[in-house]
Amino acid sequence: MEFNYDVIVIGAGHAGCEAAAASARLGSRTCLITMDMNKIAQMSCNPAVGGIAKGQIVREIDALGGWTGIVTDRTSIQFRLLNRSKGPAMWSPRAQCDRNKYIWAWREVLENMPNLHIWQDTVRRLLVKDGEVCGVETVWGVTFHARCVILTAGTFLNGLMHIGHVMLPGGRMAEPASYELTESIVQHGITCGRMKTGTPVRIDGRSVHYEDMEAQDGENDFHRFSFLNTDTRPLRQLPCWSCFTNEAAHEILRRGLPDSPLFNGQIQSIGPRYCPSIETKIVTFPDKPQHQLFLEPEGESTQEYYLNGFSSSLPMDIQIEALKQIPAFRDIVVYRPGYAIEYDYFDPTQLKHTLETKKIKNLFFAGQVNGTTGYEEAAGQGIVAGINAHINCHGGTPFTLGRDEAYIGVLIDDLVTKGVDEPYRMFTSRAEYRILLRMDDADMRLTERSWKLGLATEERYALLVSKREAIGRILEFTRAYSVKPALINQALEQMGTTPLRQGCKLADLINRPQITLKGIAEHIPAFQRELDRLTDRKEETIEAAEILLKYEGYITRERMIADKLARLEAIKIKGRFDYNSLQSLSTEARQKLTKIDPETIAQASRIPGVSPSDINVLLLLCGR
């Protein structure tokens, strides 16, 4: 049996869902192939979305017209805005979701999307002709012909799970691995490697002594992931809980180290540095008497809980015995132990910034197959791959994001330029322009670009225009309105800030850290009337305007720096030089530049091993 499509997406994880949705909504006939339709957008690890920098990525996906933010808001059982004590560049939304409702919300989106079909099967072979992908073949013997293929297979490529000395093939617990597909790709010159990740024990909440834990409640203000959502959260909001390990638990964990796949040589691949297993923590930090754990609900009505901070591949008896030494878990009952999983990934320096492979035309990689970790990083890659697959099918300018435009742009540029030597996780520290990449203005940065592509809807674009105009009115008012000392000094003293000696513009007054737009408006009737004109997303608009006022100097300075460096982005060098023949470059630079073949001088400057003197040589050769 044979089928014909514009775009085939292999794998229905977070990258695959966003990729399929993007290409279909743009008008490409798309087929999403998944092993199990009941596991679409499965949250293999913690059923949580967002966090430091990850939350910003989800806001960017939403601003582009993606669905992760919308589905998260629909299925959230706890929401928090992290880093509130820091500046707005660091604010990061995070939500705990109902695992099963998240899956079904995504499935409802995809099943009802025009141009998108879903096929339940396993892809075993990539079809390539004359260096160009032309389709896939499944284990059921079905052939799908396509103009573009997007691989988003997650941890399923030759997946192998570990619990102590027990090794089981699989892509996730109780789910089969995918075989033959990696081999059908590498035969075309694409290199692969192995990585490792893990997941913690799942606990029956009825066995937990919550009186020995500290509750962590969520927040219920106006913040959401999606710029479209203003409704109240539909699901019951639940607390998370925290406690600590202790020396008694550590002693048992140490006893199990000889049987740990991470330390006895059973696992050879690289694991995530920033999400270490509990056994790695006690080895890396031998003097630390305790490590914090977070008990987080898996759903609105289930008793299943996720123990964040206790990822492990130790034998299951060691895991359970160690947990019983912690007072809150002294009577613990588990649903399943933690385990580690090894899987294939492909060196992302073999990709273009569109996420198309350099070796095989019209083949795209997105998600963990590129060496990343996290739902958000995967989804961000997925929407970019989906957009560019559609463009490759129907024509248009390749869609890429700069490092000053989006965290997604930072993520993809890091992958393509630097590669990975461990599972890549996004942090705010990876971005040079954090004050430009705030969570509050992702729509301002990206929605117009997406609307011009045809992905963002008219409704979304209209909301952007309305918000931009409202912010503009607030900024204009505060910069024009003069405040007199006699009218405001008493209020300033109540706010704990120095009274005025002479009049000033309202914008200058708002720069003071003690003053907020809403707080000062209570004492300036004309300004209060201006804010009362806001009827749509009032709180969001006021927050965005206040950030622009308070951080105007920082934003302007960072924009100037970004614009200066953008000049290097404009100097194209791809295919221009035979780097091996340029003896004025260092040996390492010649090797790295030949391997990656950067698009621009700016990208070349970010390649590890390419020094400033090497960049100067290239600039001279370019006549700059």
Coordinates of C-alpha atoms in Angstrom, one line a residue:
M1 CA 0.0 0.0 0.0
E2 CA 1.3 3.5 -0.9
F3 CA 0.3 7.0 0.1
N4 CA 1.4 10.4 -1.1
Y5 CA 1.9 13.5 1.1
D6 CA 3.8 16.8 1.1
V7 CA 5.2 16.3 4.6
I8 CA 5.7 13.2 6.7
V9 CA 6.4 13.6 10.4
I10 CA 7.9 10.6 12.2
G11 CA 7.0 10.6 15.9
A12 CA 4.2 12.3 17.8
G13 CA 6.1 13.7 20.7
H14 CA 6.3 17.4 21.4
A15 CA 8.5 18.2 18.4
G16 CA 6.4 16.0 16.1
C17 CA 3.1 17.6 17.2
E18 CA 4.2 21.1 16.6
A19 CA 5.9 20.2 13.3
A20 CA 2.8 18.4 12.0
A21 CA 0.5 21.2 13.2
A22 CA 2.6 23.9 11.6
S23 CA 3.0 22.3 8.2
A24 CA -0.6 21.3 8.0
R25 CA -1.9 24.8 9.0
L26 CA 0.3 26.4 6.4
G27 CA -1.4 24.2 3.8
S28 CA 0.9 21.2 3.3
R29 CA -0.8 17.8 3.1
T30 CA 0.8 16.2 6.2
C31 CA 0.9 12.8 7.8
L32 CA 2.0 12.2 11.4
I33 CA 3.2 8.7 11.9
T34 CA 3.2 7.4 15.5
M35 CA 3.6 4.1 17.2
D36 CA 0.6 4.7 19.5
M37 CA -2.1 7.3 19.0
N38 CA -2.9 7.0 22.7
K39 CA 0.5 8.4 23.6
I40 CA 0.5 11.5 21.4
A41 CA 2.5 14.3 23.2
Q42 CA 3.3 11.9 26.0
M43 CA 5.1 13.5 28.8
S44 CA 7.8 10.8 29.2
C45 CA 9.2 12.4 32.3
N46 CA 7.6 15.1 34.5
P47 CA 4.2 16.2 33.3
A48 CA 5.4 19.8 33.6
V49 CA 5.9 22.5 31.0
G50 CA 8.1 25.6 31.2
G51 CA 10.7 26.6 33.8
I52 CA 13.8 28.7 33.6
A53 CA 14.2 29.8 29.9
K54 CA 11.9 26.9 28.9
G55 CA 8.9 28.9 29.7
Q56 CA 10.1 31.6 27.4
I57 CA 10.4 29.1 24.6
V58 CA 6.7 28.0 25.1
R59 CA 5.6 31.7 24.9
E60 CA 7.6 32.0 21.7
I61 CA 6.0 28.9 20.2
D62 CA 2.6 30.4 21.1
A63 CA 3.5 33.7 19.6
L64 CA 4.4 31.9 16.4
G65 CA 1.0 30.2 16.3
G66 CA 1.9 26.9 17.9
W67 CA -0.2 24.9 20.3
T68 CA 2.0 23.9 23.3
G69 CA 1.0 27.0 25.3
I70 CA -2.7 26.6 24.6
V71 CA -2.8 22.9 25.5
T72 CA -0.8 23.6 28.7
D73 CA -3.2 26.2 29.8
R74 CA -6.1 23.9 29.2
T75 CA -4.6 21.1 31.2
S76 CA -2.7 22.9 34.0
I77 CA -3.2 21.8 37.6
Q78 CA -0.6 24.2 39.0
F79 CA 0.9 27.4 37.6
R80 CA 3.8 29.4 38.9
L81 CA 5.9 32.3 37.6
L82 CA 9.5 31.6 38.6
N83 CA 12.2 34.1 39.4
R84 CA 9.7 36.9 40.4
S85 CA 12.4 38.4 42.7
K86 CA 14.6 39.0 39.7
G87 CA 14.2 41.2 36.7
P88 CA 11.7 40.5 33.9
A89 CA 14.4 39.0 31.7
M90 CA 14.5 36.1 34.2
W91 CA 10.7 35.6 34.8
S92 CA 9.8 32.1 33.6
P93 CA 6.3 30.5 33.6
R94 CA 6.0 26.9 34.7
A95 CA 2.9 24.6 34.9
Q96 CA 2.3 21.2 36.2
C97 CA -0.2 19.4 33.9
D98 CA -2.6 16.5 34.0
R99 CA -0.6 14.0 32.0
N100 CA -3.6 12.2 30.4
K101 CA -5.6 15.3 29.8
Y102 CA -2.6 16.8 28.1
I103 CA -2.4 13.9 25.7
W104 CA -6.0 14.0 24.8
A105 CA -6.1 17.8 24.4
W106 CA -3.2 17.5 21.9
R107 CA -4.9 14.6 20.1
E108 CA -8.1 16.6 19.8
V109 CA -6.2 19.5 18.2
L110 CA -4.4 17.2 15.7
E111 CA -7.4 15.0 14.8
N112 CA -9.5 18.0 13.9
M113 CA -6.8 19.9 11.9
P114 CA -7.4 20.3 8.2
N115 CA -4.6 18.8 5.9
L116 CA -3.4 16.5 8.7
H117 CA -3.8 12.7 8.9
I118 CA -2.5 10.4 11.6
W119 CA -1.2 6.9 10.9
Q120 CA -0.4 4.4 13.7
D121 CA 2.7 2.4 12.6
T122 CA 6.5 2.3 13.0
V123 CA 8.9 3.7 10.4
R124 CA 11.8 1.4 9.7
R125 CA 13.4 2.9 6.6
L126 CA 14.0 6.3 5.1
L127 CA 13.7 6.4 1.3
V128 CA 16.3 8.5 -0.5
K129 CA 16.9 9.1 -4.2
D130 CA 19.8 11.1 -5.6
G131 CA 20.6 12.7 -2.3
E132 CA 17.0 13.8 -1.7
V133 CA 14.4 12.2 0.7
C134 CA 11.4 10.8 -1.1
G135 CA 9.5 9.0 1.6
V136 CA 9.5 6.3 4.3
E137 CA 8.6 2.7 4.7
T138 CA 6.9 1.2 7.8
V139 CA 7.2 -2.1 9.6
W140 CA 3.7 -2.9 8.2
G141 CA 5.1 -2.6 4.7
V142 CA 3.3 0.7 3.9
T143 CA 5.2 3.2 1.7
F144 CA 4.6 6.9 2.2
H145 CA 5.9 9.1 -0.6
A146 CA 6.6 12.7 0.5
R147 CA 8.4 15.8 -0.6
C148 CA 9.8 16.4 2.9
V149 CA 10.3 14.2 6.0
I150 CA 10.7 15.4 9.5
L151 CA 12.3 13.0 12.0
T152 CA 11.2 13.6 15.6
A153 CA 11.7 10.1 17.1
G154 CA 12.7 11.2 20.6
T155 CA 14.4 8.4 22.6
F156 CA 13.0 5.6 20.5
L157 CA 15.9 5.0 18.0
N158 CA 17.5 1.8 19.3
G159 CA 16.3 2.7 22.8
L160 CA 17.6 0.6 25.7
M161 CA 16.3 0.9 29.3
H162 CA 18.3 0.2 32.4
I163 CA 17.2 -0.7 36.0
G164 CA 20.3 -2.1 37.8
H165 CA 21.7 -5.0 35.8
V166 CA 18.4 -5.4 34.0
M167 CA 18.4 -4.1 30.4
L168 CA 15.3 -4.0 28.3
P169 CA 14.8 -2.7 24.8
G170 CA 12.3 0.1 24.5
G171 CA 11.7 3.8 23.8
R172 CA 9.8 4.3 27.1
M173 CA 8.6 2.0 29.8
A174 CA 6.3 -0.6 28.3
E175 CA 6.8 0.8 24.7
P176 CA 8.9 -0.7 22.0
A177 CA 12.0 0.8 20.5
S178 CA 12.5 1.7 16.8
Y179 CA 15.0 -0.4 14.9
E180 CA 16.6 -0.1 11.5
L181 CA 15.7 3.6 11.0
T182 CA 19.0 4.9 12.3
E183 CA 20.9 2.5 10.1
S184 CA 18.9 3.6 7.0
I185 CA 19.9 7.2 7.7
V186 CA 23.6 6.8 8.6
Q187 CA 24.2 4.9 5.3
H188 CA 23.8 8.3 3.6
G189 CA 26.8 9.8 5.5
I190 CA 25.0 11.3 8.5
T191 CA 26.8 10.5 11.8
C192 CA 25.1 9.4 15.0
G193 CA 26.0 8.8 18.6
R194 CA 24.4 7.7 21.8
M195 CA 23.0 9.7 24.7
K196 CA 21.3 8.8 28.0
T197 CA 18.5 10.2 30.0
G198 CA 16.5 9.0 33.0
T199 CA 13.3 9.3 34.9
P200 CA 12.4 9.0 38.6
V201 CA 10.2 6.6 40.6
R202 CA 6.4 7.1 40.5
I203 CA 4.7 7.0 43.9
D204 CA 1.2 6.1 45.1
G205 CA 0.2 9.3 46.8
R206 CA -1.9 7.5 49.4
S207 CA 1.3 6.1 51.0
V208 CA 2.9 9.5 51.5
H209 CA 3.1 11.3 54.9
Y210 CA 2.4 14.8 53.7
E211 CA 2.7 16.1 57.3
D212 CA 6.4 15.6 56.9
M213 CA 6.6 17.7 53.7
E214 CA 6.3 21.4 52.9
A215 CA 3.4 22.4 50.6
Q216 CA 4.1 24.5 47.5
D217 CA 1.0 26.1 46.2
G218 CA 0.6 27.5 42.8
E219 CA -0.5 31.0 41.7
N220 CA -3.7 32.2 40.2
D221 CA -3.1 35.6 38.7
F222 CA -3.5 36.7 35.0
H223 CA -0.3 35.0 33.7
R224 CA -0.8 32.2 31.2
F225 CA 1.4 30.5 28.6
S226 CA -0.8 31.5 25.6
F227 CA -1.3 35.0 24.6
L228 CA -4.8 33.9 23.5
N229 CA -6.0 32.6 26.8
T230 CA -7.8 34.8 29.3
D231 CA -10.2 32.3 30.8
T232 CA -9.9 30.9 34.3
R233 CA -8.0 27.6 34.5
P234 CA -10.5 24.8 33.9
L235 CA -8.9 22.1 36.1
R236 CA -8.7 21.9 39.9
Q237 CA -5.4 23.5 41.1
L238 CA -3.2 21.2 43.3
P239 CA -0.2 21.8 45.5
C240 CA 3.3 20.3 45.0
W241 CA 5.3 19.2 48.0
S242 CA 9.0 19.2 49.0
C243 CA 11.3 17.4 51.4
F244 CA 14.9 16.3 51.6
T245 CA 17.0 13.2 51.4
N246 CA 19.2 12.3 54.4
E247 CA 22.4 10.4 55.2
A248 CA 20.5 7.2 55.9
A249 CA 19.1 7.2 52.4
H250 CA 22.5 8.2 51.0
E251 CA 24.2 5.2 52.7
I252 CA 21.8 2.8 51.0
L253 CA 22.3 4.5 47.6
R254 CA 26.1 4.2 48.0
R255 CA 25.7 0.5 48.7
G256 CA 24.0 0.2 45.4
L257 CA 26.6 2.0 43.3
P258 CA 28.4 -1.2 42.2
D259 CA 25.1 -2.2 40.6
S260 CA 24.5 1.2 39.1
P261 CA 24.6 1.1 35.2
L262 CA 26.1 4.6 35.4
F263 CA 29.1 3.5 37.4
N264 CA 29.7 -0.1 36.5
G265 CA 30.3 0.5 32.8
Q266 CA 26.9 -0.8 31.7
I267 CA 26.0 2.7 30.3
Q268 CA 28.7 4.3 28.1
S269 CA 26.6 7.2 26.7
I270 CA 26.4 10.8 28.0
G271 CA 23.7 11.9 30.4
P272 CA 22.3 15.4 31.1
R273 CA 24.6 17.4 33.3
Y274 CA 21.7 19.6 34.6
C275 CA 19.3 16.9 35.6
P276 CA 21.6 14.3 37.3
S277 CA 20.5 11.1 38.8
I278 CA 20.4 10.8 42.6
E279 CA 23.4 8.4 42.5
T280 CA 25.3 11.0 40.5
K281 CA 24.5 13.7 43.1
I282 CA 25.8 11.7 46.0
V283 CA 29.0 10.8 44.1
T284 CA 29.6 14.4 42.8
F285 CA 28.7 16.1 46.1
P286 CA 29.9 13.5 48.7
D287 CA 29.9 16.1 51.5
K288 CA 26.3 17.3 51.0
P289 CA 24.1 15.8 53.7
Q290 CA 20.8 16.2 51.8
H291 CA 19.3 16.9 48.4
Q292 CA 15.9 18.5 47.8
L293 CA 13.1 16.5 46.4
F294 CA 9.8 17.7 44.9
L295 CA 6.7 15.5 44.9
E296 CA 4.5 16.6 42.0
P297 CA 1.0 15.4 41.0
E298 CA 0.5 13.6 37.7
G299 CA -3.1 14.6 37.3
E300 CA -6.2 16.1 38.7
S301 CA -7.7 12.9 40.0
T302 CA -4.9 10.3 39.9
Q303 CA -2.9 9.1 43.0
E304 CA 0.3 8.9 40.9
Y305 CA 3.0 11.3 41.9
Y306 CA 6.3 12.2 40.2
L307 CA 9.4 12.5 42.6
N308 CA 11.4 15.3 41.0
G309 CA 15.1 15.1 42.0
F310 CA 15.2 11.3 42.4
S311 CA 16.0 10.2 38.9
S312 CA 17.8 6.8 39.1
S313 CA 18.7 3.6 37.3
L314 CA 19.8 1.8 40.5
P315 CA 18.2 -1.6 41.2
M316 CA 14.6 -1.1 42.2
D317 CA 15.1 -2.6 45.7
I318 CA 17.8 -0.1 46.4
Q319 CA 15.6 2.8 45.2
I320 CA 12.7 1.8 47.4
E321 CA 14.8 1.0 50.5
A322 CA 16.6 4.4 50.3
L323 CA 13.3 6.3 49.9
K324 CA 11.9 4.6 53.0
Q325 CA 14.6 6.2 55.1
I326 CA 13.0 9.6 54.3
P327 CA 10.2 10.3 56.9
A328 CA 7.6 11.3 54.3
F329 CA 8.2 8.1 52.4
R330 CA 8.5 5.6 55.3
D331 CA 5.5 3.7 54.1
I332 CA 6.0 4.3 50.4
V333 CA 4.2 2.3 47.8
V334 CA 5.4 2.8 44.2
Y335 CA 3.9 2.3 40.8
R336 CA 7.2 1.8 39.1
P337 CA 10.9 2.5 39.8
G338 CA 13.1 5.0 38.1
Y339 CA 15.1 3.9 35.0
A340 CA 17.6 5.2 32.6
I341 CA 17.3 5.0 28.8
E342 CA 20.0 5.1 26.1
Y343 CA 19.1 6.2 22.5
D344 CA 20.6 7.3 19.2
Y345 CA 21.0 11.0 18.3
F346 CA 22.5 12.8 15.3
D347 CA 25.2 15.4 15.4
P348 CA 23.3 18.6 14.9
T349 CA 26.2 20.4 13.2
Q350 CA 25.0 18.4 10.2
L351 CA 22.0 20.7 10.0
K352 CA 21.2 24.0 8.5
H353 CA 19.5 26.7 10.7
T354 CA 16.2 25.6 9.1
L355 CA 16.8 22.2 10.7
E356 CA 17.1 20.6 7.2
T357 CA 20.1 18.1 7.0
K358 CA 23.0 19.1 4.9
K359 CA 23.6 15.6 3.6
I360 CA 20.0 14.7 2.5
K361 CA 17.8 17.4 0.9
N362 CA 14.3 17.9 2.4
L363 CA 15.1 15.7 5.5
F364 CA 14.6 17.6 8.7
F365 CA 15.5 16.6 12.3
A366 CA 13.9 18.1 15.4
G367 CA 13.9 17.3 19.1
Q368 CA 15.9 14.8 21.1
V369 CA 17.3 13.3 17.9
N370 CA 19.4 16.5 17.7
G371 CA 20.9 15.9 21.2
T372 CA 18.5 18.2 23.2
T373 CA 16.5 17.4 26.3
G374 CA 13.2 18.8 27.3
Y375 CA 9.7 19.1 25.9
E376 CA 10.0 22.8 25.3
E377 CA 13.3 22.6 23.4
A378 CA 11.8 19.8 21.2
A379 CA 8.6 21.7 20.5
G380 CA 10.5 24.9 19.6
Q381 CA 12.6 22.9 17.0
G382 CA 9.4 21.2 15.8
I383 CA 7.6 24.3 14.8
V384 CA 10.6 25.7 12.9
A385 CA 11.1 22.3 11.1
G386 CA 7.4 22.2 10.2
I387 CA 7.4 25.8 8.8
N388 CA 10.5 25.1 6.7
A389 CA 9.3 21.7 5.4
H390 CA 6.2 23.5 4.1
I391 CA 8.4 26.2 2.5
N392 CA 10.5 23.6 0.9
C393 CA 7.4 22.0 -0.6
H394 CA 5.7 25.2 -1.8
G395 CA 8.4 27.8 -2.1
G396 CA 9.4 30.8 -0.1
T397 CA 12.2 32.3 1.9
P398 CA 13.7 29.9 4.6
F399 CA 12.4 30.7 8.0
T400 CA 15.1 31.2 10.7
L401 CA 15.3 33.0 14.0
G402 CA 18.2 35.1 15.2
R403 CA 19.8 35.0 18.6
D404 CA 18.3 38.4 19.3
E405 CA 14.8 37.3 18.2
A406 CA 14.1 34.2 20.3
Y407 CA 15.4 31.6 22.6
I408 CA 14.5 29.2 19.9
G409 CA 17.0 31.1 17.7
V410 CA 19.6 30.7 20.4
L411 CA 18.8 27.0 20.8
I412 CA 19.1 26.2 17.1
D413 CA 22.2 28.3 16.5
D414 CA 23.9 26.6 19.5
L415 CA 23.1 23.2 18.1
V416 CA 24.1 23.9 14.5
T417 CA 27.2 25.9 15.3
K418 CA 28.6 24.3 18.4
G419 CA 27.1 20.8 18.4
V420 CA 26.5 18.9 21.6
D421 CA 28.7 16.8 23.9
E422 CA 25.9 16.2 26.4
P423 CA 22.1 16.5 26.2
Y424 CA 21.4 20.2 25.5
R425 CA 19.1 22.1 27.9
M426 CA 18.2 25.8 27.5
F427 CA 19.1 28.3 30.2
T428 CA 18.7 32.1 30.3
S429 CA 22.5 32.2 30.6
R430 CA 22.9 30.8 27.1
A431 CA 21.4 34.0 25.6
E432 CA 23.4 37.2 25.1
Y433 CA 20.3 39.3 24.8
R434 CA 18.1 38.2 27.7
I435 CA 16.5 41.6 28.2
L436 CA 15.3 41.4 24.5
L437 CA 14.0 37.9 24.9
R438 CA 11.5 38.4 27.8
M439 CA 8.5 36.2 28.3
D440 CA 6.1 39.3 28.2
D441 CA 7.0 40.4 24.6
A442 CA 7.3 37.1 22.7
D443 CA 4.2 38.2 20.8
M444 CA 5.8 41.5 19.9
R445 CA 8.9 39.8 18.6
L446 CA 7.4 36.9 16.6
T447 CA 3.7 37.1 15.9
E448 CA 3.9 39.5 13.0
R449 CA 6.6 37.3 11.3
S450 CA 4.3 34.3 11.8
W451 CA 1.2 36.1 10.5
K452 CA 3.1 37.1 7.3
L453 CA 3.9 33.4 6.8
G454 CA 0.2 32.5 7.3
L455 CA 0.7 30.5 10.5
A456 CA -0.5 33.0 13.1
T457 CA -4.3 33.6 12.8
E458 CA -6.0 36.9 12.1
E459 CA -7.4 36.7 15.6
R460 CA -3.9 36.4 17.1
Y461 CA -2.6 39.3 14.9
A462 CA -5.5 41.5 15.8
L463 CA -4.8 40.9 19.5
L464 CA -1.1 41.9 18.9
V465 CA -2.1 45.1 17.2
S466 CA -4.6 46.0 19.9
K467 CA -2.0 45.3 22.6
R468 CA 0.7 47.3 20.8
E469 CA -1.6 50.3 20.4
A470 CA -2.6 50.2 24.1
I471 CA 1.0 50.0 25.3
G472 CA 1.8 52.9 23.0
R473 CA -0.9 55.1 24.5
I474 CA 0.4 54.3 28.0
L475 CA 3.9 55.2 27.1
E476 CA 2.9 58.3 25.3
F477 CA 0.8 59.5 28.3
T478 CA 3.5 58.9 30.9
R479 CA 6.2 60.6 28.8
A480 CA 4.0 63.7 28.3
Y481 CA 2.2 64.1 31.6
S482 CA 3.9 66.3 34.2
V483 CA 3.6 65.5 37.9
K484 CA 3.5 68.3 40.5
P485 CA 5.1 67.8 43.9
A486 CA 2.2 69.2 45.8
L487 CA -0.2 66.7 44.3
I488 CA 2.0 63.6 44.6
N489 CA 4.5 63.9 47.5
Q490 CA 2.2 62.6 50.2
A491 CA 1.5 59.5 48.1
L492 CA 5.3 59.1 47.4
E493 CA 6.0 59.1 51.1
Q494 CA 3.4 56.4 51.7
M495 CA 5.1 54.3 49.0
G496 CA 8.4 54.6 50.8
T497 CA 10.1 56.8 48.2
T498 CA 11.6 60.3 48.2
P499 CA 9.2 63.2 47.7
L500 CA 9.7 65.4 44.6
R501 CA 11.5 68.8 44.9
Q502 CA 10.3 69.9 41.5
G503 CA 7.9 68.6 38.9
C504 CA 8.9 65.8 36.5
K505 CA 7.4 63.6 33.8
L506 CA 5.3 60.6 35.0
A507 CA 7.6 58.3 33.1
D508 CA 10.6 59.4 35.2
L509 CA 8.7 58.8 38.4
I510 CA 7.7 55.3 37.3
N511 CA 11.4 54.4 37.0
R512 CA 11.6 54.3 40.8
P513 CA 11.6 50.7 42.0
Q514 CA 8.9 51.4 44.7
I515 CA 6.4 52.6 42.1
T516 CA 4.2 50.6 39.8
L517 CA 1.8 51.8 37.1
K518 CA -1.3 50.7 39.0
G519 CA 0.0 52.0 42.3
I520 CA 0.7 55.5 41.0
A521 CA -2.5 55.6 39.0
E522 CA -4.6 55.6 42.2
H523 CA -3.2 59.0 43.0
I524 CA -3.4 60.5 39.4
P525 CA -7.0 60.5 38.2
A526 CA -6.1 61.3 34.6
F527 CA -3.7 58.4 34.4
Q528 CA -6.3 56.1 36.1
R529 CA -8.8 57.0 33.4
E530 CA -6.2 56.1 30.8
L531 CA -5.7 52.7 32.3
D532 CA -9.4 52.2 32.7
R533 CA -9.7 52.5 28.9
L534 CA -8.0 49.1 28.7
T535 CA -10.7 46.4 28.3
D536 CA -8.8 43.6 26.7
R537 CA -6.0 41.8 28.7
K538 CA -5.6 44.8 30.9
E539 CA -3.1 43.3 33.4
E540 CA -0.9 41.9 30.7
T541 CA -0.8 45.2 28.9
I542 CA 0.0 47.2 32.0
E543 CA 2.8 44.8 32.9
A544 CA 4.3 45.0 29.4
A545 CA 4.2 48.8 29.4
E546 CA 5.8 49.0 32.9
I547 CA 8.7 46.8 31.8
L548 CA 9.3 49.0 28.8
L549 CA 9.4 52.1 31.0
K550 CA 11.5 50.8 33.8
Y551 CA 14.1 49.0 31.6
E552 CA 14.1 51.3 28.7
G553 CA 17.8 52.1 29.0
Y554 CA 18.9 48.5 29.3
I555 CA 16.7 47.5 26.4
T556 CA 18.0 50.3 24.1
R557 CA 21.6 49.4 25.0
E558 CA 21.2 45.7 24.3
R559 CA 19.4 46.5 21.0
M560 CA 22.3 48.6 19.9
I561 CA 24.8 45.8 20.7
A562 CA 22.6 43.3 18.8
D563 CA 22.3 45.6 15.8
K564 CA 26.1 46.0 15.7
L565 CA 26.7 42.2 15.7
A566 CA 23.9 41.9 13.1
R567 CA 26.3 43.4 10.6
L568 CA 28.5 40.3 10.9
E569 CA 25.3 38.2 10.3
A570 CA 25.0 40.0 7.0
I571 CA 28.4 38.9 5.7
K572 CA 27.7 35.6 3.9
I573 CA 30.6 33.1 3.6
K574 CA 28.9 29.7 3.0
G575 CA 30.6 28.0 0.1
R576 CA 32.9 31.0 -0.4
F577 CA 36.2 29.5 0.8
D578 CA 38.2 26.3 0.8
Y579 CA 39.2 26.6 4.4
N580 CA 41.8 23.8 4.2
S581 CA 43.8 25.9 1.8
L582 CA 43.8 29.0 4.1
Q583 CA 47.1 28.5 5.9
S584 CA 46.6 31.9 7.7
L585 CA 43.9 30.2 9.8
S586 CA 44.7 28.0 12.7
T587 CA 44.6 24.3 12.2
E588 CA 41.6 23.9 14.5
A589 CA 39.8 26.7 12.7
R590 CA 40.3 25.1 9.3
Q591 CA 39.0 21.8 10.6
K592 CA 35.9 23.3 12.4
L593 CA 35.0 25.7 9.5
T594 CA 35.3 22.9 7.0
K595 CA 33.0 20.6 9.1
I596 CA 30.3 23.2 9.8
D597 CA 30.6 25.4 6.7
P598 CA 29.0 28.4 8.5
E599 CA 26.5 30.6 6.7
T600 CA 27.9 33.9 8.0
I601 CA 30.9 35.5 9.7
A602 CA 28.8 35.9 12.9
Q603 CA 28.1 32.1 12.9
A604 CA 31.8 31.4 12.3
S605 CA 32.7 33.5 15.3
R606 CA 30.5 31.3 17.6
I607 CA 32.2 28.1 16.6
P608 CA 34.4 26.7 19.4
G609 CA 38.0 26.8 18.4
V610 CA 37.6 29.7 15.9
S611 CA 39.5 32.6 17.5
P612 CA 39.1 36.3 17.0
S613 CA 42.3 36.3 14.9
D614 CA 40.7 33.7 12.6
I615 CA 37.6 35.9 12.2
N616 CA 39.9 38.9 11.3
V617 CA 41.5 36.8 8.5
L618 CA 38.0 36.0 7.1
L619 CA 37.0 39.6 7.3
L620 CA 40.1 40.6 5.4
L621 CA 39.4 38.0 2.8
C622 CA 35.9 39.4 2.5
G623 CA 37.2 42.9 1.9
R624 CA 36.0 44.2 5.3

